[in-house]
XYZ file of C-alpha atoms in Angstrom:
756
model
C 25.459 -4.045 -10.069
C 28.118 -6.781 -9.713
C 31.075 -4.423 -10.560
C 29.815 -1.718 -8.260
C 29.370 -4.157 -5.359
C 32.856 -5.578 -5.885
C 34.213 -2.039 -5.911
C 32.516 -1.396 -2.596
C 34.111 -4.436 -1.145
C 37.604 -3.711 -2.537
C 37.486 0.052 -1.897
C 35.262 0.276 1.191
C 36.296 3.691 2.376
C 35.538 5.153 -1.019
C 32.073 3.553 -0.927
C 31.303 4.854 2.549
C 32.441 8.415 1.565
C 30.301 8.295 -1.625
C 27.307 7.311 0.440
C 27.899 10.158 2.988
C 28.158 12.645 0.143
C 25.062 11.169 -1.515
C 23.017 11.393 1.741
C 24.062 15.028 2.365
C 23.135 15.927 -1.224
C 19.743 14.132 -0.868
C 18.937 15.791 2.409
C 19.919 19.215 1.164
C 17.833 18.656 -2.037
C 14.820 17.565 0.013
C 15.024 20.738 2.205
C 15.581 23.116 -0.812
C 13.202 21.547 -3.381
C 10.574 19.977 -1.172
C 7.407 19.146 -3.113
C 3.827 19.098 -1.815
C 1.944 15.802 -1.508
C -1.478 15.843 -3.068
C -4.496 13.619 -3.109
C -5.661 14.081 -6.677
C -7.569 11.780 -9.017
C -7.445 11.825 -12.835
C -9.856 9.360 -14.326
C -10.011 9.589 -18.116
C -13.254 8.561 -19.851
C -15.498 8.514 -16.788
C -18.737 10.335 -16.126
C -17.445 11.914 -12.893
C -14.459 13.355 -14.876
C -16.826 14.879 -17.421
C -18.775 16.433 -14.557
C -15.591 17.778 -12.937
C -14.423 19.309 -16.176
C -17.715 21.200 -16.565
C -17.560 22.262 -12.942
C -13.970 23.604 -13.350
C -14.952 25.518 -16.526
C -18.410 26.774 -15.629
C -18.551 26.666 -11.819
C -15.025 27.486 -10.533
C -16.362 28.109 -7.042
C -17.929 24.682 -6.878
C -14.751 23.016 -8.172
C -12.502 24.521 -5.470
C -11.056 22.461 -2.638
C -13.273 22.955 0.403
C -13.639 21.787 4.003
C -16.614 21.914 6.378
C -16.196 23.001 9.984
C -19.063 21.297 11.790
C -20.012 22.164 15.416
C -22.628 21.507 17.978
C -23.029 22.759 21.650
C -23.428 20.196 24.370
C -26.850 21.637 25.050
C -29.084 24.165 23.445
C -28.822 25.628 19.929
C -25.997 27.206 17.993
C -27.577 30.639 18.364
C -26.499 30.958 21.998
C -24.293 34.084 22.267
C -21.324 32.250 23.875
C -21.409 29.644 21.167
C -21.559 32.130 18.362
C -18.694 34.177 19.895
C -16.416 31.128 20.094
C -17.319 30.036 16.550
C -16.800 33.577 15.137
C -13.343 33.637 16.771
C -12.499 30.220 15.335
C -13.613 31.164 11.845
C -11.674 34.446 12.020
C -8.509 32.436 12.924
C -9.134 30.054 10.035
C -9.575 32.918 7.659
C -6.043 34.102 8.469
C -4.430 30.773 7.225
C -2.593 31.618 3.959
C -4.207 28.810 1.938
C -7.827 29.843 2.878
C -9.607 32.100 0.418
C -12.848 32.544 2.183
C -15.038 31.260 5.027
C -18.832 31.046 4.841
C -20.420 31.283 8.286
C -23.766 29.689 9.150
C -24.706 32.874 11.066
C -26.529 34.510 8.196
C -30.279 35.106 7.862
C -30.817 32.241 5.382
C -28.260 29.837 6.922
C -30.841 27.067 7.283
C -32.005 27.451 3.640
C -28.335 27.215 2.527
C -27.976 23.908 4.412
C -25.610 25.350 6.967
C -27.899 24.967 9.947
C -29.757 21.819 10.913
C -33.589 21.908 11.308
C -33.441 21.836 15.073
C -30.626 24.390 15.079
C -28.333 22.222 17.192
C -25.687 21.569 14.487
C -24.041 24.262 12.280
C -21.402 24.067 9.652
C -19.121 26.593 8.070
C -17.611 26.225 4.576
C -13.930 26.817 4.253
C -12.880 27.588 0.649
C -9.216 27.108 -0.250
C -7.330 29.207 -2.767
C -5.883 27.492 -5.909
C -9.073 26.011 -7.322
C -8.995 22.258 -7.447
C -5.285 22.102 -6.401
C -4.698 20.485 -3.081
C -3.704 23.078 -0.423
C -0.322 22.822 1.265
C -0.267 20.148 4.023
C 1.172 22.629 6.548
C -1.884 24.957 6.171
C -4.281 22.041 6.405
C -2.578 20.947 9.607
C -2.914 24.481 10.984
C -6.639 24.335 10.188
C -6.888 21.000 12.040
C -4.992 22.349 15.035
C -7.337 25.399 15.235
C -10.408 23.134 15.180
C -8.940 20.775 17.834
C -8.164 23.663 20.076
C -11.827 24.865 19.819
C -13.232 21.469 20.616
C -13.687 21.682 24.360
C -15.833 23.048 27.224
C -19.224 22.086 26.052
C -18.637 22.650 22.337
C -17.865 19.839 19.840
C -16.150 20.892 16.686
C -14.825 18.822 13.746
C -13.537 19.469 10.228
C -13.980 17.239 7.191
C -13.335 17.350 3.468
C -11.065 15.741 0.872
C -8.384 18.235 1.617
C -8.101 17.169 5.264
C -8.780 13.450 4.766
C -5.177 12.323 4.674
C -3.393 15.416 5.995
C -3.082 13.973 9.523
C -1.693 10.657 8.358
C 1.553 9.950 10.148
C 3.637 6.744 10.565
C 2.367 4.975 13.718
C 4.685 5.133 16.698
C 4.284 1.335 16.967
C 6.583 0.856 14.065
C 9.469 0.911 16.622
C 7.963 -2.342 17.881
C 8.467 -3.986 14.497
C 12.031 -2.871 14.359
C 12.753 -4.189 17.874
C 11.157 -7.513 17.016
C 13.242 -7.650 13.893
C 16.385 -6.971 15.880
C 15.444 -9.738 18.314
C 15.031 -12.254 15.461
C 18.393 -11.323 13.945
C 20.078 -11.419 17.385
C 18.803 -14.946 17.868
C 19.859 -15.879 14.259
C 23.379 -14.385 14.302
C 23.967 -14.476 18.066
C 26.026 -11.257 17.722
C 25.052 -7.676 18.509
C 26.842 -5.992 15.624
C 25.616 -8.430 12.952
C 21.989 -8.115 14.292
C 22.112 -4.347 14.229
C 23.623 -3.834 10.821
C 20.615 -4.808 8.627
C 18.448 -2.336 10.497
C 20.939 0.486 10.318
C 21.576 -0.057 6.615
C 17.875 -0.267 5.878
C 17.192 3.013 7.790
C 19.885 4.790 5.784
C 18.459 3.548 2.524
C 14.935 4.467 3.687
C 15.982 7.953 4.568
C 17.664 8.451 1.195
C 14.535 7.089 -0.534
C 12.097 9.255 1.293
C 14.294 12.308 0.642
C 14.196 11.648 -3.075
C 10.400 11.045 -2.922
C 10.026 14.481 -1.240
C 11.812 16.110 -4.219
C 9.874 14.009 -6.812
C 6.549 15.281 -5.207
C 7.365 18.668 -6.728
C 7.144 17.169 -10.225
C 4.404 14.550 -9.947
C 1.313 13.987 -7.799
C 2.056 11.673 -4.822
C -0.737 11.052 -2.236
C -0.248 12.490 1.231
C -0.060 8.909 2.644
C 2.438 7.975 -0.018
C 5.539 8.495 2.139
C 4.094 6.430 4.940
C 3.261 3.606 2.542
C 6.824 3.867 1.043
C 8.350 3.796 4.499
C 6.412 0.667 5.412
C 7.540 -1.155 2.254
C 11.089 0.228 2.288
C 11.763 -0.657 5.927
C 10.479 -4.229 5.469
C 12.321 -5.076 2.244
C 15.410 -3.103 3.254
C 15.969 -5.169 6.407
C 15.301 -8.423 4.453
C 17.752 -7.531 1.630
C 20.489 -6.635 4.117
C 19.763 -9.900 6.071
C 20.206 -11.989 2.960
C 23.609 -10.464 2.219
C 24.999 -10.632 5.744
C 23.707 -14.166 6.182
C 25.590 -15.337 3.154
C 28.661 -13.478 4.363
C 28.329 -15.289 7.698
C 28.092 -18.725 5.851
C 31.274 -17.983 3.934
C 33.086 -17.026 7.122
C 32.011 -20.256 8.796
C 33.476 -22.320 6.052
C 36.833 -20.540 6.355
C 36.779 -17.681 3.853
C 38.785 -14.553 4.565
C 36.542 -11.536 5.344
C 37.119 -9.758 2.022
C 36.669 -12.968 0.033
C 33.527 -13.742 2.043
C 32.185 -10.301 1.305
C 32.858 -10.750 -2.373
C 31.087 -14.120 -2.288
C 28.094 -12.569 -0.497
C 27.610 -9.809 -3.097
C 28.233 -12.260 -5.993
C 25.513 -14.649 -4.715
C 23.020 -13.109 -2.280
C 23.687 -9.711 -3.837
C 22.510 -11.001 -7.248
C 19.405 -12.429 -5.683
C 18.716 -9.084 -3.920
C 19.047 -7.154 -7.175
C 16.798 -9.676 -8.923
C 14.240 -9.485 -6.132
C 14.404 -5.687 -5.913
C 14.055 -5.352 -9.662
C 11.027 -7.638 -9.551
C 9.341 -5.382 -6.992
C 10.212 -2.242 -8.969
C 8.884 -3.680 -12.259
C 5.668 -4.836 -10.606
C 5.144 -1.397 -8.998
C 5.909 0.487 -12.200
C 3.488 -1.909 -13.995
C 0.828 0.201 -12.270
C 1.431 2.824 -14.917
C -0.607 0.678 -17.351
C -3.696 1.606 -15.360
C -3.315 5.266 -16.618
C -4.283 6.780 -13.298
C -2.065 9.525 -11.915
C -2.974 8.737 -8.285
C -1.631 5.171 -8.718
C 1.457 6.420 -10.615
C 2.509 8.594 -7.624
C 2.173 5.768 -5.173
C 4.142 3.470 -7.520
C 6.936 5.956 -7.998
C 7.232 6.688 -4.306
C 7.424 3.002 -3.370
C 9.717 2.051 -6.249
C 12.218 4.828 -5.491
C 12.386 3.705 -1.814
C 12.872 0.062 -2.815
C 15.668 0.998 -5.166
C 17.511 2.955 -2.462
C 17.252 0.232 0.215
C 18.389 -2.251 -2.404
C 21.422 -0.098 -3.253
C 22.408 0.159 0.435
C 22.184 -3.609 0.770
C 24.537 -4.330 -2.164
C 26.930 -1.372 -1.799
C 27.016 0.207 1.601
C 26.603 -3.070 3.593
C 29.405 -4.902 1.645
C 31.677 -1.967 2.259
C 31.009 -1.913 5.987
C 31.441 -5.644 6.450
C 34.635 -5.481 4.389
C 35.977 -2.837 6.792
C 34.854 -4.634 9.975
C 35.940 -8.147 8.946
C 35.483 -10.623 11.769
C 34.282 -7.735 14.016
C 31.028 -7.948 12.142
C 30.146 -10.712 14.549
C 31.454 -8.953 17.676
C 29.281 -8.933 20.824
C 28.609 -12.662 20.738
C 25.700 -14.039 22.713
C 26.034 -16.976 25.143
C 24.015 -19.249 22.847
C 26.176 -18.643 19.735
C 28.137 -21.948 19.748
C 25.010 -24.053 20.587
C 23.090 -22.255 17.835
C 25.872 -22.966 15.300
C 26.010 -26.671 16.232
C 22.245 -27.098 15.943
C 21.906 -25.078 12.723
C 19.891 -26.922 10.118
C 18.808 -29.844 12.346
C 15.193 -28.651 12.643
C 14.775 -28.048 8.938
C 16.423 -31.389 8.132
C 13.903 -33.184 10.330
C 11.044 -31.166 8.873
C 12.004 -31.740 5.235
C 12.312 -35.467 5.769
C 8.853 -35.558 7.421
C 7.348 -33.496 4.569
C 8.860 -35.722 1.878
C 7.407 -38.795 3.493
C 3.834 -37.458 2.995
C 4.092 -34.631 0.374
C 0.511 -35.030 -0.851
C -0.840 -34.595 2.666
C 1.301 -31.583 3.482
C 0.731 -30.003 0.106
C -3.022 -30.744 0.143
C -3.467 -29.262 3.646
C -1.542 -26.116 2.651
C -3.632 -25.705 -0.505
C -6.946 -26.146 1.364
C -5.837 -23.662 4.021
C -4.918 -21.057 1.502
C -8.102 -21.524 -0.607
C -10.222 -21.276 2.621
C -8.516 -17.969 3.540
C -9.182 -16.695 -0.027
C -12.945 -17.448 0.053
C -14.003 -14.027 1.440
C -12.572 -12.419 -1.766
C -15.703 -13.613 -3.570
C -17.820 -11.147 -1.579
C -15.222 -8.320 -1.576
C -16.668 -4.862 -2.142
C -14.345 -2.167 -3.277
C -14.686 1.515 -2.247
C -13.242 4.249 -0.117
C -14.037 3.977 3.630
C -15.462 7.292 4.837
C -14.575 9.317 7.890
C -17.061 7.316 9.973
C -14.359 4.579 10.192
C -11.818 6.899 11.818
C -11.151 6.592 15.599
C -13.312 8.311 18.126
C -12.056 11.831 18.766
C -10.550 12.339 15.274
C -11.604 15.704 13.891
C -12.906 14.205 10.624
C -14.839 11.576 12.561
C -16.367 14.262 14.750
C -17.460 16.231 11.649
C -18.834 13.132 10.045
C -20.937 12.190 13.071
C -22.229 15.750 13.579
C -23.145 16.046 9.940
C -24.994 12.692 10.127
C -26.780 13.892 13.246
C -27.843 17.297 11.902
C -28.251 16.778 8.155
C -28.345 13.012 7.480
C -25.735 10.459 6.572
C -25.926 11.302 2.827
C -24.813 14.927 3.466
C -21.313 13.550 4.081
C -21.083 12.702 0.309
C -23.660 14.379 -1.907
C -23.840 13.762 -5.641
C -23.448 16.747 -7.929
C -25.551 16.289 -11.075
C -24.134 18.763 -13.735
C -26.529 19.419 -16.588
C -25.759 21.235 -19.882
C -28.861 23.266 -20.890
C -30.325 23.409 -24.403
C -30.881 27.190 -23.996
C -29.252 29.845 -21.928
C -30.952 30.462 -18.526
C -31.548 33.803 -16.882
C -29.264 34.348 -13.873
C -31.119 36.868 -11.701
C -34.103 39.212 -12.032
C -33.439 42.909 -12.093
C -32.779 44.188 -8.638
C -32.338 40.613 -7.149
C -29.667 40.041 -4.592
C -27.470 37.031 -5.473
C -27.461 34.414 -2.738
C -30.674 35.540 -1.041
C -33.415 32.899 -1.275
C -36.096 35.614 -1.518
C -34.587 36.746 -4.783
C -34.624 33.458 -6.766
C -36.548 33.183 -9.959
C -39.196 30.471 -10.211
C -40.363 30.764 -13.774
C -37.416 30.774 -16.156
C -38.510 28.526 -19.069
C -34.856 27.539 -19.760
C -34.801 25.839 -16.416
C -37.982 23.838 -16.781
C -36.230 20.704 -17.981
C -33.502 20.737 -15.414
C -36.031 21.167 -12.596
C -38.051 18.320 -13.994
C -34.848 16.282 -13.678
C -34.403 17.578 -10.138
C -37.976 16.403 -9.292
C -37.277 12.972 -10.755
C -34.135 12.678 -8.794
C -35.866 13.719 -5.503
C -38.582 11.094 -6.098
C -36.007 8.324 -6.487
C -35.927 5.806 -3.552
C -32.688 6.340 -1.619
C -32.561 10.129 -2.234
C -33.209 12.362 0.721
C -33.369 15.549 -1.378
C -32.465 17.111 -4.675
C -32.005 20.874 -4.960
C -34.142 22.822 -7.433
C -32.340 25.013 -9.905
C -33.043 28.753 -9.907
C -31.059 31.849 -10.714
C -29.298 33.880 -8.008
C -28.318 30.803 -6.030
C -25.134 29.914 -7.883
C -26.781 26.768 -9.358
C -26.609 28.265 -12.891
C -23.277 29.019 -14.623
C -22.407 32.644 -15.582
C -23.288 32.171 -19.243
C -26.445 30.270 -18.365
C -25.377 27.207 -20.288
C -25.115 24.692 -17.302
C -26.743 23.989 -13.977
C -25.944 22.064 -10.853
C -28.296 19.822 -8.824
C -27.178 18.695 -5.414
C -28.480 15.239 -4.574
C -28.367 14.059 -0.970
C -28.636 10.253 -0.561
C -30.291 8.757 2.514
C -27.194 6.636 3.184
C -23.513 7.345 3.848
C -20.770 7.585 1.233
C -19.320 4.063 1.832
C -22.653 2.266 2.074
C -23.433 -0.230 -0.640
C -26.852 1.330 -1.068
C -25.236 4.595 -2.103
C -23.206 2.769 -4.836
C -26.405 1.091 -6.031
C -28.226 4.493 -6.003
C -25.417 5.970 -8.195
C -25.914 3.260 -10.789
C -29.720 3.726 -10.646
C -29.406 7.495 -11.258
C -27.031 7.013 -14.161
C -28.823 4.202 -15.934
C -32.501 4.513 -15.022
C -33.458 7.983 -13.763
C -31.396 10.536 -15.668
C -31.301 9.207 -19.252
C -35.065 9.368 -20.065
C -35.633 12.818 -18.426
C -32.464 14.240 -20.016
C -33.388 12.913 -23.427
C -36.991 14.287 -23.214
C -35.684 17.734 -22.307
C -32.635 17.772 -24.586
C -30.236 17.853 -21.567
C -26.850 16.266 -21.136
C -26.288 15.403 -17.496
C -23.419 13.870 -15.642
C -23.209 12.635 -12.012
C -20.116 13.931 -10.232
C -18.997 14.849 -6.712
C -16.519 13.165 -4.441
C -18.613 10.010 -3.896
C -19.101 9.569 -7.662
C -15.371 10.100 -8.257
C -14.357 7.433 -5.829
C -17.050 5.016 -7.230
C -15.628 5.584 -10.763
C -12.131 5.193 -9.449
C -13.192 1.820 -7.947
C -14.705 0.641 -11.209
C -11.709 1.579 -13.294
C -9.357 -0.296 -10.965
C -11.628 -3.304 -10.765
C -11.742 -3.613 -14.523
C -7.952 -3.159 -14.803
C -7.026 -5.626 -12.096
C -7.252 -8.861 -14.209
C -5.087 -7.285 -16.959
C -2.513 -6.032 -14.369
C -2.321 -9.424 -12.655
C -1.882 -11.233 -16.059
C 0.893 -8.934 -17.181
C 2.884 -9.111 -13.920
C 2.483 -12.914 -13.561
C 3.591 -13.387 -17.188
C 6.687 -11.220 -16.722
C 7.498 -13.142 -13.501
C 7.088 -16.462 -15.274
C 9.454 -15.415 -18.047
C 12.103 -14.062 -15.612
C 12.055 -17.311 -13.548
C 12.184 -19.414 -16.703
C 15.460 -17.615 -17.654
C 16.859 -18.004 -14.207
C 15.841 -21.600 -13.457
C 15.822 -22.920 -17.021
C 12.575 -24.803 -16.390
C 8.859 -24.600 -17.133
C 7.429 -26.167 -13.942
C 9.390 -24.220 -11.348
C 8.467 -20.832 -12.782
C 4.838 -21.870 -13.279
C 4.670 -22.987 -9.597
C 6.259 -19.746 -8.498
C 3.971 -17.470 -10.448
C 0.663 -19.310 -9.711
C 1.375 -19.692 -5.999
C 2.014 -15.923 -5.720
C -1.649 -15.552 -6.855
C -2.666 -17.992 -4.066
C -0.829 -15.905 -1.417
C -2.446 -12.730 -2.857
C -5.942 -14.312 -2.632
C -5.391 -15.519 0.940
C -4.135 -12.192 2.257
C -6.883 -10.265 0.461
C -9.506 -12.665 1.816
C -8.260 -12.159 5.371
C -8.452 -8.419 4.924
C -12.016 -8.696 3.698
C -12.879 -10.778 6.711
C -11.508 -8.182 9.144
C -12.325 -4.806 7.428
C -15.514 -5.674 5.584
C -17.053 -8.441 7.691
C -15.699 -7.228 11.019
C -14.148 -10.564 12.091
C -11.415 -9.857 14.752
C -11.840 -6.166 14.039
C -11.365 -5.117 17.676
C -8.077 -7.036 17.785
C -6.647 -4.733 15.143
C -8.328 -1.575 16.339
C -10.747 -1.362 13.436
C -13.662 0.779 14.591
C -16.134 0.179 11.761
C -16.533 -2.068 8.777
C -16.763 -1.027 5.146
C -15.435 -1.564 1.684
C -11.894 -2.473 0.785
C -9.746 0.335 -0.667
C -9.874 -0.020 -4.475
C -6.157 0.503 -4.978
C -5.174 -2.008 -2.234
C -5.398 -5.129 -4.477
C -3.182 -3.763 -7.195
C -0.571 -2.331 -4.767
C -0.715 -5.457 -2.611
C -0.014 -7.678 -5.527
C 2.690 -5.470 -6.968
C 4.587 -5.620 -3.652
C 3.844 -9.276 -2.802
C 4.770 -10.565 -6.214
C 8.302 -9.169 -5.885
C 8.621 -10.439 -2.341
C 7.317 -13.926 -3.215
C 9.719 -14.094 -6.135
C 12.403 -13.120 -3.630
C 11.710 -16.164 -1.440
C 11.198 -18.390 -4.449
C 14.671 -17.445 -5.776
C 16.435 -18.014 -2.494
C 14.894 -21.349 -1.931
C 14.796 -22.804 -5.501
C 18.221 -21.469 -6.479
C 19.733 -23.681 -3.692
C 17.658 -26.591 -4.886
C 18.852 -26.007 -8.482
C 22.475 -26.038 -7.307
C 21.947 -29.448 -5.743
C 20.056 -30.753 -8.763
C 22.935 -29.687 -11.014
C 25.386 -31.431 -8.609
C 23.440 -34.681 -7.830
C 20.460 -35.005 -10.269
C 18.525 -36.338 -7.251
C 15.316 -34.303 -7.000
C 14.203 -35.382 -3.465
C 17.726 -34.700 -2.149
C 17.865 -31.361 -3.934
C 14.545 -30.224 -2.503
C 15.504 -31.357 0.989
C 18.923 -29.622 0.899
C 17.416 -26.499 -0.629
C 15.112 -26.210 2.417
C 18.013 -26.789 4.747
C 20.252 -24.237 2.992
C 17.778 -21.355 2.639
C 14.725 -22.186 4.798
C 16.208 -20.530 7.888
C 16.966 -17.241 6.265
C 13.604 -17.168 4.455
C 11.770 -17.791 7.803
C 13.785 -15.078 9.524
C 13.260 -12.610 6.735
C 9.568 -13.282 6.582
C 9.201 -12.974 10.351
C 11.042 -9.647 10.297
C 8.900 -8.305 7.453
C 5.733 -9.460 9.197
C 6.848 -7.653 12.371
C 7.532 -4.398 10.485
C 4.233 -4.522 8.488
C 1.996 -5.561 11.402
C 3.361 -2.659 13.485
C 1.642 -0.217 11.075
C -1.683 -1.818 11.815
C -1.771 -0.191 15.271
C -1.772 3.403 14.078
C -4.964 5.511 13.636
C -5.158 5.800 9.833
C -7.389 3.150 8.316
C -5.608 3.329 4.922
C -2.288 2.489 6.475
C -3.899 -0.039 8.848
C -5.416 -1.905 5.921
C -2.171 -1.944 3.921
C -0.237 -3.052 7.010
C -2.456 -6.019 7.748
C -2.595 -7.017 4.045
C 1.171 -6.997 3.617
C 1.894 -8.640 6.937
C -0.467 -11.519 6.256
C 0.660 -11.832 2.608
C 4.293 -12.262 3.675
C 3.364 -14.694 6.503
C 1.223 -16.909 4.255
C 3.588 -16.792 1.318
C 6.730 -17.661 3.261
C 5.500 -20.146 5.865
C 2.704 -21.845 3.999
C 3.437 -21.498 0.261
C 7.239 -21.459 0.017
C 8.084 -23.753 2.921
C 5.190 -26.274 2.617
C 3.268 -26.139 -0.691
C 6.196 -25.526 -3.096
C 8.546 -28.261 -1.704
C 5.583 -30.696 -1.562
C 4.695 -30.072 -5.209
C 8.338 -30.261 -6.263
C 8.778 -33.558 -4.401
C 5.771 -35.060 -6.112
C 6.728 -33.815 -9.631
C 10.263 -35.237 -9.379
C 12.527 -34.727 -12.433
C 9.763 -32.911 -14.365
C 10.585 -29.832 -12.250
C 13.810 -29.356 -14.228
C 12.636 -30.093 -17.745
C 13.281 -27.514 -20.501
C 13.328 -28.290 -24.283
C 16.875 -28.334 -25.644
C 16.019 -25.780 -28.349
C 14.730 -23.345 -25.797
C 17.689 -23.966 -23.483
C 20.029 -22.869 -26.308
C 18.022 -19.640 -26.885
C 17.751 -18.481 -23.322
C 20.617 -16.361 -21.885
C 22.714 -17.779 -19.044
C 21.658 -16.071 -15.792
C 22.675 -17.557 -12.459
C 22.221 -16.455 -8.847
C 25.347 -18.562 -8.114
C 27.913 -20.099 -10.409
C 29.195 -23.616 -9.813
C 32.355 -22.177 -8.381
C 30.515 -19.946 -5.959
C 27.892 -22.498 -4.891
C 28.634 -24.134 -1.534
C 27.603 -27.679 -0.955
C 24.722 -27.727 1.532
C 25.454 -29.872 4.608
C 22.599 -31.945 6.060
C 23.484 -32.524 9.715
C 21.344 -35.624 9.887
C 23.026 -37.162 6.888
C 26.368 -36.556 8.531
C 25.240 -38.200 11.751
C 24.071 -41.205 9.769
C 27.332 -41.438 7.937
C 29.273 -41.263 11.214
C 27.187 -43.997 12.806
C 27.634 -46.200 9.708
C 31.363 -45.657 9.742
C 31.697 -46.645 13.417
C 29.600 -49.697 12.889
């Protein structure tokens, strides 16, 4: 990237024109080749996948994407003529949506027997079947369905809609994100004391973000990316994009202050801070793409979306921004604020005093930081992974309405039934001669081929924690067309996200089904949305230690090459795990335990998203390496120059501490702004990333790391001579580019001594 960045500085107009053409091409491509975002799971070698495969092959109707429109009048039953008229009109409108294949109304003679009408007839539900089998319907059509339901939800009639297809369709970036941008602008305005300089990182980041999301939209046509993927990518891209641009423009400012000409200062910025930005961005991308080792398509899509966005904001920081500052020159710092001169005179004084205080008692500072981080990480020991259900959505949300009405009319377990798919030893009879498929009065009770599967149904129904298990008879759609397989619908007594439901799933799979299936020569698998999410959780939980080990090892090797040391990379890699644990522990305390839940708008507690830990660490590791590089590279410069470890650590804090604090504060502001939206998935990610950045920068990088490096002394920089000869030479800054860091308190002491 060095040659490209230098070209952007030396030929700024060419670089700007190239970016304009690239943006136009990306926007046009996104409009012409827009892909659809899909929430699909592919879990190889799991029981739920085996069940799903049988469903797709033998029960195509059961494997289709579906939604439930659930409704209840304010008073009376659903059979009231005015209620039925309004529901019939709603269902007729829904049937006209292009993606809808059919709508099953509860207003049929055996609606109660089909589970479409509650026992007291106060709650009804209609089944909406989407075309395309198991493929996720277009988001636009799902949004039309949601709009139709919301319009009907008034005047004494409560209506909601639920289902996997609508779970994430309404996810939008929270409007509060503008708050994070404004706070970031205020921080940079205070730091640079100039309107133009404070605005530039935000503008550059937004351009890179727009380009990244445009590419992600196109990629969605070729790979599965979750519907909340763009929002997650926007959150990450905006935060790191502002930070990367901040690092470059801050180094440009430092070069201008010491007397460099604008073009020379821009070249120095891209040759130093630009290298660090490329290193940090590459670390984030490698960590994200490391998610491919999990072998889960859902995670692959999220990784690709976030990685592409990070790459684009990184490119704007090291190409577009250098071109613009090269063109503007000294006007980059136009619009100076009244405090600009005072800020410049006092720059570094606070960090100089802080670093001296820390180095007087490094064991105390480091010990307190370590205890604080370990205390925050403690809740991880009780972390429960799983997918929060619609019961955690805000009041008034259509999915929440459907969830509450389903619980009220049919029980909490009806929101996430298990589907037990059994392969029969002999072909079963479908319907008796003259029977009418679908009518309860026509079902067959005495087919010998179904004896074993009904024995299994009875065993399931008798299991504690099971509200009901459907018997299997012909004519009901519970037997496949060739009679070789059957479905049993098992309704738990508890909701999908309850721990008791997860325990029940394990009980069914290990204790209840195997003996009955073996005795009757059946092969049975437990599937359904709740079982899929449970298997997804188990797969990720097992893969997490391997993923963490691989990423930490790669980070350690990269830092070893960069810093030519064993201790510094080891500290950097291990402390990133500490930041990860503290942030994850805080999330458990809020979302699982309910501590401070109302402060963040969390309406109910539940398990932690199973993909949050891997995504959090992938992102955090890159960011923590970012801060580690910026701090320790300045310490390394001073060590090379002075071979005084304490002085090097102190001057490193003075030289880079300010920009690291500003960058972390900006990123925290951006991430925390996403917490105040309505979607729990984005809310959880926003809080996790915000706290991770806050703890990593202000506690780990600015307290724990310098404390440890002060105590370890010269050992920080030890590397065997034979290994030093083998490692390639990689530097963030060469000796010629490195600027001597000025300690204002040292200068004052020197002046006083000279006068004396």
